[in-house]
Short mmCIF file of the C-alpha atoms (twelve columns), coordinates in Angstrom:
data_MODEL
# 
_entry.id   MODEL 
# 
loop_
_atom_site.group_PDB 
_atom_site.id 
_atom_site.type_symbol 
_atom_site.label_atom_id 
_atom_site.label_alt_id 
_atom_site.label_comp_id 
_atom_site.label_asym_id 
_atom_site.label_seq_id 
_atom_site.Cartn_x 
_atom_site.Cartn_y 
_atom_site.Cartn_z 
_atom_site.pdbx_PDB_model_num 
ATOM 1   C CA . UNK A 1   14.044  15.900  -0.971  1 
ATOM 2   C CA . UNK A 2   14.197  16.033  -5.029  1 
ATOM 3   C CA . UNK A 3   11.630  15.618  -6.860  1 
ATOM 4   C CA . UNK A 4   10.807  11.992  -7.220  1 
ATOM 5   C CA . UNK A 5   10.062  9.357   -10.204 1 
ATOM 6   C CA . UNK A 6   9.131   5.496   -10.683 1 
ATOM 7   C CA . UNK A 7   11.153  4.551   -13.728 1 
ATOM 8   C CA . UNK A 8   10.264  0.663   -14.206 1 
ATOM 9   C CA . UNK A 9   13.295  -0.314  -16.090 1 
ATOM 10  C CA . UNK A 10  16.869  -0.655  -15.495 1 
ATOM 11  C CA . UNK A 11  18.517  2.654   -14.156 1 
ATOM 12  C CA . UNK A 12  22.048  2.468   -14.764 1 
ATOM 13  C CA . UNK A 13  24.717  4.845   -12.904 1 
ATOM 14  C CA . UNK A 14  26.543  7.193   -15.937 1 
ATOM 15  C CA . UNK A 15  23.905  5.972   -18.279 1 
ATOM 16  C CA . UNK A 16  21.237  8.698   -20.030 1 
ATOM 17  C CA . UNK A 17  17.383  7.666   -20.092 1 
ATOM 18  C CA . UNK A 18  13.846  8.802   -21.393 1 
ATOM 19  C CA . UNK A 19  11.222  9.350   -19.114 1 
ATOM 20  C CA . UNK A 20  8.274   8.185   -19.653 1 
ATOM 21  C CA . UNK A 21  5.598   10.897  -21.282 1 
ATOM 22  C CA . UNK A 22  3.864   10.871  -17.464 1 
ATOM 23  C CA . UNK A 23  6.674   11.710  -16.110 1 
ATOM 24  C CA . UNK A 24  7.981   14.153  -18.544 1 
ATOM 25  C CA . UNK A 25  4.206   16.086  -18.091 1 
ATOM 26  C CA . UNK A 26  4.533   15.696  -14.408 1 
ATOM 27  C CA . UNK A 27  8.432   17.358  -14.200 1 
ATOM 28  C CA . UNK A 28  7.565   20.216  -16.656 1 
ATOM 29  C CA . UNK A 29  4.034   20.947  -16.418 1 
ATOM 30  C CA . UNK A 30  3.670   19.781  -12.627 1 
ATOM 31  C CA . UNK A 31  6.979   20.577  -11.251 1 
ATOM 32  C CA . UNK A 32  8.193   23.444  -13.904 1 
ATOM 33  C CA . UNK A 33  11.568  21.410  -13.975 1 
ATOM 34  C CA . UNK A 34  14.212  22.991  -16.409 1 
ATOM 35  C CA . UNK A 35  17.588  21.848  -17.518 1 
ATOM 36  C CA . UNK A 36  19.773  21.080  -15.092 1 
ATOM 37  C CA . UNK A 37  17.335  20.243  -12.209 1 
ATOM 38  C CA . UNK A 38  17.743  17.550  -9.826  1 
ATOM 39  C CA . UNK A 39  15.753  15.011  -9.301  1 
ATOM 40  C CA . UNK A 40  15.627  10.819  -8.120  1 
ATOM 41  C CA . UNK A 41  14.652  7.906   -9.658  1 
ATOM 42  C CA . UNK A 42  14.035  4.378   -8.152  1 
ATOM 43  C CA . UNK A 43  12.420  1.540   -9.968  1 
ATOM 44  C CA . UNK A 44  11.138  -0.335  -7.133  1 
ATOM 45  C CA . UNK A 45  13.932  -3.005  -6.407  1 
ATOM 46  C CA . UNK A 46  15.684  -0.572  -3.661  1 
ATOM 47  C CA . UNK A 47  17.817  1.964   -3.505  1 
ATOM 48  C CA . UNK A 48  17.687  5.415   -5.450  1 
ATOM 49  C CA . UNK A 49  19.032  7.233   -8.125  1 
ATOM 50  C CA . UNK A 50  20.250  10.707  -7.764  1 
ATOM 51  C CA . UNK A 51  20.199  12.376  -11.428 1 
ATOM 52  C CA . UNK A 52  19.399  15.856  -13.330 1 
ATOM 53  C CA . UNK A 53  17.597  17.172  -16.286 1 
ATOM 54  C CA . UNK A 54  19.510  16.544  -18.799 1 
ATOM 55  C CA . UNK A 55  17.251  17.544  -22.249 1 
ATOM 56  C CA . UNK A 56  13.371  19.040  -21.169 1 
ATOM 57  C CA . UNK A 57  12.014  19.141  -24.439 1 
ATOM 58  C CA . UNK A 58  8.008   18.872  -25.868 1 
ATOM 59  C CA . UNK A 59  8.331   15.691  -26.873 1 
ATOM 60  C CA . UNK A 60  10.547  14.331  -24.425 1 
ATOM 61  C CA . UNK A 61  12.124  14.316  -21.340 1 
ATOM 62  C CA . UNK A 62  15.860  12.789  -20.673 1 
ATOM 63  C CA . UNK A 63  17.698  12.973  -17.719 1 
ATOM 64  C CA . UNK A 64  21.576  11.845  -16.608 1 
ATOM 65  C CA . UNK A 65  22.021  9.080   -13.893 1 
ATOM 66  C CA . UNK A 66  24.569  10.326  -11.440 1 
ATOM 67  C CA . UNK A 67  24.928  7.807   -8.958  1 
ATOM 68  C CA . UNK A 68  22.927  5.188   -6.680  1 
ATOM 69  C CA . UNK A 69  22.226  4.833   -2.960  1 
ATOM 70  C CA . UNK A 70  21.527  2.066   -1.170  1 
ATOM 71  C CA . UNK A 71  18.556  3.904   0.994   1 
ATOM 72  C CA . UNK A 72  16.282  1.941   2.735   1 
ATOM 73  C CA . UNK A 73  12.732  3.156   4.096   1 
ATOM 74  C CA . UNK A 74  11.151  0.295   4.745   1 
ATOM 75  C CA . UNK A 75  8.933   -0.637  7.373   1 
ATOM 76  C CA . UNK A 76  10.395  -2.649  10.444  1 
ATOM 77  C CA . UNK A 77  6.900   -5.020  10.378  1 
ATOM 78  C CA . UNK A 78  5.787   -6.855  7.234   1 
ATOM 79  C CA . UNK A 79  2.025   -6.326  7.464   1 
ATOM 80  C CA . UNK A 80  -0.415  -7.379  4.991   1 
ATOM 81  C CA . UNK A 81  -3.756  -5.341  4.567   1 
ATOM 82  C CA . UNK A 82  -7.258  -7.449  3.402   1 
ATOM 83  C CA . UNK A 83  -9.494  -4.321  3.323   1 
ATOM 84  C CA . UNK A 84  -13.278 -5.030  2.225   1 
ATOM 85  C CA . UNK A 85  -13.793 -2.736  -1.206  1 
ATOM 86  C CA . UNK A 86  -15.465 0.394   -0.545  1 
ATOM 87  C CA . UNK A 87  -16.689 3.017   -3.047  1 
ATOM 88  C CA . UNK A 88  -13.911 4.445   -4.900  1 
ATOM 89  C CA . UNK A 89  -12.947 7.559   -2.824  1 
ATOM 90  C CA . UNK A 90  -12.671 5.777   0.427   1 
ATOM 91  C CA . UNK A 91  -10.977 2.886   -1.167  1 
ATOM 92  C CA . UNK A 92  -8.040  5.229   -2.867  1 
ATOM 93  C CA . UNK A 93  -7.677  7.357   0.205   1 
ATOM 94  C CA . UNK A 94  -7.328  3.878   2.367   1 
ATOM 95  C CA . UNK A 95  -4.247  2.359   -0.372  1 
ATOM 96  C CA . UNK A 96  -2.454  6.171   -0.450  1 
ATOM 97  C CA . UNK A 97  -1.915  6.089   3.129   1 
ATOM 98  C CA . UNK A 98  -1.734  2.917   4.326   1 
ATOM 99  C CA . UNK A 99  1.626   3.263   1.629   1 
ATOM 100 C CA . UNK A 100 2.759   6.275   3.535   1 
ATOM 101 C CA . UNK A 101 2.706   4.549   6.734   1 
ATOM 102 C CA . UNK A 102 4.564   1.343   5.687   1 
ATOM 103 C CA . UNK A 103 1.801   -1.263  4.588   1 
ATOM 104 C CA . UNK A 104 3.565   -4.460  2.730   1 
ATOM 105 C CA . UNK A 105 0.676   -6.041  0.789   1 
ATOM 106 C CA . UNK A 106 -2.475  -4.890  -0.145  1 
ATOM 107 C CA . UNK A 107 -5.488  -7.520  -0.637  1 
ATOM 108 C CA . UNK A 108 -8.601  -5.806  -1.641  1 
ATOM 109 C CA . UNK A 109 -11.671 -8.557  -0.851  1 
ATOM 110 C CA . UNK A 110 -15.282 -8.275  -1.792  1 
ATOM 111 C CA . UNK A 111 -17.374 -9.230  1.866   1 
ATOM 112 C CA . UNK A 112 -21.315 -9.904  1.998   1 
ATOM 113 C CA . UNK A 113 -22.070 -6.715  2.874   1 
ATOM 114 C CA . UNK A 114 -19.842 -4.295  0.364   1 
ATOM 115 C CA . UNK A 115 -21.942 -1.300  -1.952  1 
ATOM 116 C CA . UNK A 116 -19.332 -2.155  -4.417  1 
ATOM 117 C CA . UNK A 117 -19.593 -4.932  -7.004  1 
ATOM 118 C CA . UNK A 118 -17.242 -5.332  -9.807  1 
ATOM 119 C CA . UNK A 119 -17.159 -7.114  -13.122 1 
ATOM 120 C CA . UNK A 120 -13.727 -8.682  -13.682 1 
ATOM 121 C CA . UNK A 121 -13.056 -5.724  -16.277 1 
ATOM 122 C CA . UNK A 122 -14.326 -3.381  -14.092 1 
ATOM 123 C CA . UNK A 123 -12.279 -5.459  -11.406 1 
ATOM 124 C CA . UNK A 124 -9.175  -5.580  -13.742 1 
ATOM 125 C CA . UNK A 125 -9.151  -1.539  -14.352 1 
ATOM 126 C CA . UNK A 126 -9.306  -0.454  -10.414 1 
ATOM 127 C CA . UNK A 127 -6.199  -2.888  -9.969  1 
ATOM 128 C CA . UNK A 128 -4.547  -0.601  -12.726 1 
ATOM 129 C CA . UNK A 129 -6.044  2.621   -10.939 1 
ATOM 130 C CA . UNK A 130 -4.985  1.126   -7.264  1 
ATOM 131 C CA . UNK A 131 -1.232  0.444   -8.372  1 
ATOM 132 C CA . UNK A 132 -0.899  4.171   -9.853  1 
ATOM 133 C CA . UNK A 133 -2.061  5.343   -6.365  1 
ATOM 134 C CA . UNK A 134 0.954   3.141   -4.817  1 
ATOM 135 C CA . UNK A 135 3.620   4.545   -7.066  1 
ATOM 136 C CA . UNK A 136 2.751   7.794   -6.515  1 
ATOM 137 C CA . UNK A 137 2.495   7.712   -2.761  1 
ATOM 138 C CA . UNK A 138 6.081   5.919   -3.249  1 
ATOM 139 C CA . UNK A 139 6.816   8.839   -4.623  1 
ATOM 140 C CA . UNK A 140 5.963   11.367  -2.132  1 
ATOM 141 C CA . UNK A 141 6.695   9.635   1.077   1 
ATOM 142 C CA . UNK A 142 10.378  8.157   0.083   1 
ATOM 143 C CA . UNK A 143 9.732   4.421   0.024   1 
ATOM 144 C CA . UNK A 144 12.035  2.850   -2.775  1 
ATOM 145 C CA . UNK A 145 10.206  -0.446  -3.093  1 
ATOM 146 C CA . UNK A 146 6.436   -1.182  -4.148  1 
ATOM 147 C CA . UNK A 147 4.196   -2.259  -2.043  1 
ATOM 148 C CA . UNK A 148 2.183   -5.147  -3.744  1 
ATOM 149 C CA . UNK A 149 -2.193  -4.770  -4.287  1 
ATOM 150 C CA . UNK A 150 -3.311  -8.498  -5.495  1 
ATOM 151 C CA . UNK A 151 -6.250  -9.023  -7.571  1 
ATOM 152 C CA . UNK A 152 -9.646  -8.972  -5.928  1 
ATOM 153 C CA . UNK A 153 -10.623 -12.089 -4.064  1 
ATOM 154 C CA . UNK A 154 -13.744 -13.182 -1.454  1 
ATOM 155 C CA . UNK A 155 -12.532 -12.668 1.928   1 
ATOM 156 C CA . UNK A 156 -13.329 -16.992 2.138   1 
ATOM 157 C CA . UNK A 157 -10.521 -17.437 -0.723  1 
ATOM 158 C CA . UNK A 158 -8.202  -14.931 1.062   1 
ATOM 159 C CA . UNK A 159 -8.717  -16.805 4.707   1 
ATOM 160 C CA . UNK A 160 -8.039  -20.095 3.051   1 
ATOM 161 C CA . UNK A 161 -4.806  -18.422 1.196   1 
ATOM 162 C CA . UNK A 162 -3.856  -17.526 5.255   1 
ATOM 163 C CA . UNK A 163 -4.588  -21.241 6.545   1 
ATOM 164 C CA . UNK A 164 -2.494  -22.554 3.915   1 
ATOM 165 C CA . UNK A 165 0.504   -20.590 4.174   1 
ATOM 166 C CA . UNK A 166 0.454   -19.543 7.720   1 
ATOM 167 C CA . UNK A 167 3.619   -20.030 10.409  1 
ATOM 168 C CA . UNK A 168 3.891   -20.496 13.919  1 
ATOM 169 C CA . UNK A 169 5.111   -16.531 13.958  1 
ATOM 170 C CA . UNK A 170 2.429   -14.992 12.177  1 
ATOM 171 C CA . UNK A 171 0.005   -12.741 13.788  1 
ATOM 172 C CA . UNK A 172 -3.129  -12.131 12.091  1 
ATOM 173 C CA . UNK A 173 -5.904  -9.368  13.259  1 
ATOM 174 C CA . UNK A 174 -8.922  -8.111  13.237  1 
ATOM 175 C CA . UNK A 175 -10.744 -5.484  14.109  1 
ATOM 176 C CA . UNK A 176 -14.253 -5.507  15.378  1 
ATOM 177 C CA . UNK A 177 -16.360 -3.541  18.000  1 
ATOM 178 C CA . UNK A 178 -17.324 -6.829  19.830  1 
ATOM 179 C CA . UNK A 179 -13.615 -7.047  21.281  1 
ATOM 180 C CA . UNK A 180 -12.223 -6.366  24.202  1 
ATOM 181 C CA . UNK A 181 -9.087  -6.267  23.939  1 
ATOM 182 C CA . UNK A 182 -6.474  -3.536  22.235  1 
ATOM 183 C CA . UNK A 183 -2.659  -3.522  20.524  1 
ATOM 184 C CA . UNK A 184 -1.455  -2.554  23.703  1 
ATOM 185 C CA . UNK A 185 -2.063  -5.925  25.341  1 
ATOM 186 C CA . UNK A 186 -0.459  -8.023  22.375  1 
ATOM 187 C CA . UNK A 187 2.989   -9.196  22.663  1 
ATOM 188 C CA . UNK A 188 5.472   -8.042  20.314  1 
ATOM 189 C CA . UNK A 189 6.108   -10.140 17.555  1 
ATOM 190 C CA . UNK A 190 9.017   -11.814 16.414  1 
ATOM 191 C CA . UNK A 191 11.339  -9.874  13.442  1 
ATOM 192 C CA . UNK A 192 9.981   -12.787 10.828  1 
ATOM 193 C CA . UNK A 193 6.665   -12.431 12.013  1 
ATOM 194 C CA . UNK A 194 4.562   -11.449 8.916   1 
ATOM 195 C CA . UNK A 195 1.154   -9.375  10.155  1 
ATOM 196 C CA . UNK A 196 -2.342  -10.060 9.057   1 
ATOM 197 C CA . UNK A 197 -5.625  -7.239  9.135   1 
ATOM 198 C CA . UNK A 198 -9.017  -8.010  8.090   1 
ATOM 199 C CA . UNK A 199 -10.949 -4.243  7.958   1 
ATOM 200 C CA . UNK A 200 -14.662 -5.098  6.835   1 
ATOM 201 C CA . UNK A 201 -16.413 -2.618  4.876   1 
ATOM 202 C CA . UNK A 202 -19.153 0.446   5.256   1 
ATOM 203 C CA . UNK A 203 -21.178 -1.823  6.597   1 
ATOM 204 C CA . UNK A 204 -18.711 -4.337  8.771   1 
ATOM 205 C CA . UNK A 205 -18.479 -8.323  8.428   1 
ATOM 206 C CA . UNK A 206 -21.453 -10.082 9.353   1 
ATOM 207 C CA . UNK A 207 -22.107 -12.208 11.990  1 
ATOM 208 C CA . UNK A 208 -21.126 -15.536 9.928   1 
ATOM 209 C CA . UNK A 209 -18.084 -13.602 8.272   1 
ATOM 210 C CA . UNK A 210 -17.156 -12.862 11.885  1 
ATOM 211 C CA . UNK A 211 -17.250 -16.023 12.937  1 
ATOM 212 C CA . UNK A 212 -15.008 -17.807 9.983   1 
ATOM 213 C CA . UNK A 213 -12.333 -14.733 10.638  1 
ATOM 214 C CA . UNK A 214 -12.160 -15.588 14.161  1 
ATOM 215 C CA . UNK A 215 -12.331 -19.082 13.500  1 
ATOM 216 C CA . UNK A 216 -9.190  -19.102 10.957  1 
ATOM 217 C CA . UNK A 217 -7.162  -18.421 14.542  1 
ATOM 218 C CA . UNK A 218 -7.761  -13.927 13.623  1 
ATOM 219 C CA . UNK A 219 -7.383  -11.902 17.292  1 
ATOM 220 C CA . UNK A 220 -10.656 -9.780  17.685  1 
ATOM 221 C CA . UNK A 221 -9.027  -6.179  17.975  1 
ATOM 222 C CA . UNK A 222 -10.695 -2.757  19.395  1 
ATOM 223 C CA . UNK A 223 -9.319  0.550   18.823  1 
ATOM 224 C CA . UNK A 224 -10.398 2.308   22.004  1 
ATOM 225 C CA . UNK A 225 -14.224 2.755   22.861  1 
ATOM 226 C CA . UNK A 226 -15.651 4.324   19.654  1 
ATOM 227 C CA . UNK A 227 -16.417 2.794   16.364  1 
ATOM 228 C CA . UNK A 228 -14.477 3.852   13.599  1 
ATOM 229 C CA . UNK A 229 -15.243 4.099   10.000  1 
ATOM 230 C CA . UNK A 230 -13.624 1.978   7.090   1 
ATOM 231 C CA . UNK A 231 -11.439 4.572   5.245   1 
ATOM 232 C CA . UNK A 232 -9.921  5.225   9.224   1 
ATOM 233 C CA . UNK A 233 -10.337 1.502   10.752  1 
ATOM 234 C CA . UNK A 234 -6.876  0.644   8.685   1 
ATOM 235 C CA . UNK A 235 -5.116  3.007   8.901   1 
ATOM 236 C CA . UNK A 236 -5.564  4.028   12.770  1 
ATOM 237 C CA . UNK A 237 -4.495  0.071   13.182  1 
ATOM 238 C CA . UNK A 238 -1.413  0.089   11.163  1 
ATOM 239 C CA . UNK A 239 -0.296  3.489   12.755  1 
ATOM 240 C CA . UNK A 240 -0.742  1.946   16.734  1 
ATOM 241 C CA . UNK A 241 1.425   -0.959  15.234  1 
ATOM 242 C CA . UNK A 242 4.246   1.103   14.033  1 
ATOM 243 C CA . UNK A 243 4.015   2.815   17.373  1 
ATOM 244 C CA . UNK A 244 4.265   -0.526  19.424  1 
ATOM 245 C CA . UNK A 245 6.546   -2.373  17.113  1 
ATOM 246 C CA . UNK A 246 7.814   -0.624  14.182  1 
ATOM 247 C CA . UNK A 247 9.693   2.234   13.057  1 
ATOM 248 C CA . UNK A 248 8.053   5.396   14.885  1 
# 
């Protein structure tokens, strides 16, 4: 695979464009790309862009749109991820992979018991931070569409936002070490289903967070016998549904 880059404009077949100064650092400082070089573009509507280094200059970067393909690697399940903020490694290693293994939405939530608290600049920034971390796991892993974070909500406003919008066809999880039950024992769901996870954070939901979740119609999940961390509990859950019902 070429090198790739998120260009979030218009990418026209034939057409010559600038790369933006990130880009142009990353493909000849990063990369050591010269004249000539191969590489794809996608903008995050679908579909790629095969091109080349056309100019590699210090001030600029252009390269030469050679032709599109309609190339889709996108997940087979539409699953939406409400993961309770953790400190900022944790919380950048969960949004990198849960990208790489085909994660629709990402809804950060702020739970009783998270060590993180942010001011809405503070608040506003990591969303900036957490949607560089998207595009560049797009990047690596192939996946030609953007996978959308939402601004941080309580995990009460997000469970209302599920009541109000939920179909017959939805499934919606979570995990907790007080169920009994695993993926395995869950019928598959339908193609239009649209897939719900509630992770709680270092410290897990409490009791009364619990007890709204499983109240707002959530199935109580357990991932085998042992009790697994936050910045694993998501992504171990996503991975055992692409194994039942997805694309592996």
């Amino acid at each position: 695979m070429h090198a790739r880059f998120y260009h979030p404009e218009e990418i026209v077949v034939g057409k010559i464009i600038e790369l933006s100064a990130e880009n142009k650092h990353h493909a000849a400082r990063v990369l050591r790309l010269k004249n000539g070089d191969p590489i794809t573009l996608f903008n995050g509507l679908g579909g790629e862009f095969s091109a080349h280094i056309e100019a590699l200059k210090k001030s600029s970067a252009t390269v030469m749109i050679d032709a599109y393909h309609d190339i889709d690697r996108e997940s087979l399940l539409s699953i939406e991820l409400a993961q309770a903020i953790c400190v900022n490694e944790k919380m950048d290693w969960i949004i990198q992979k849960s990208v790489e293994l085909g994660i629709t939405r990402i809804q950060p939530v702020f739970t009783a018991r998270c060590i993180v608290h942010l001011s809405d600049e503070r608040s506003s920034r990591r969303l900036q931070h957490w949607k560089k971390i998207i595009i560049s796991a797009c990047e690596q892993c192939g996946r030609n569409h953007l996978p959308q974070i939402l601004p941080l909500i309580s995990l009460w406003d997000w469970l209302n936002q599920k009541k109000a919008i939920r179909s017959a066809h939805d499934l919606h999880f979570m995990l907790s070490t007080k169920a009994t039950e695993g993926l395995k024992n869950t019928p598959k769901p339908p193609a239009t289903a649209n897939i719900a996870l509630a992770i709680g954070p270092e410290g897990g939901f409490t009791p009364e967070e619990e007890t709204a979740i499983l109240h707002s119609e959530f199935i109580p999940l357990r991932l085998g016998k042992r009790i697994l961390r936050t910045e694993s509990a998501a992504l171990a859950t996503v991975a055992a549904m692409q194994v039942l019902w997805g694309d592996y």
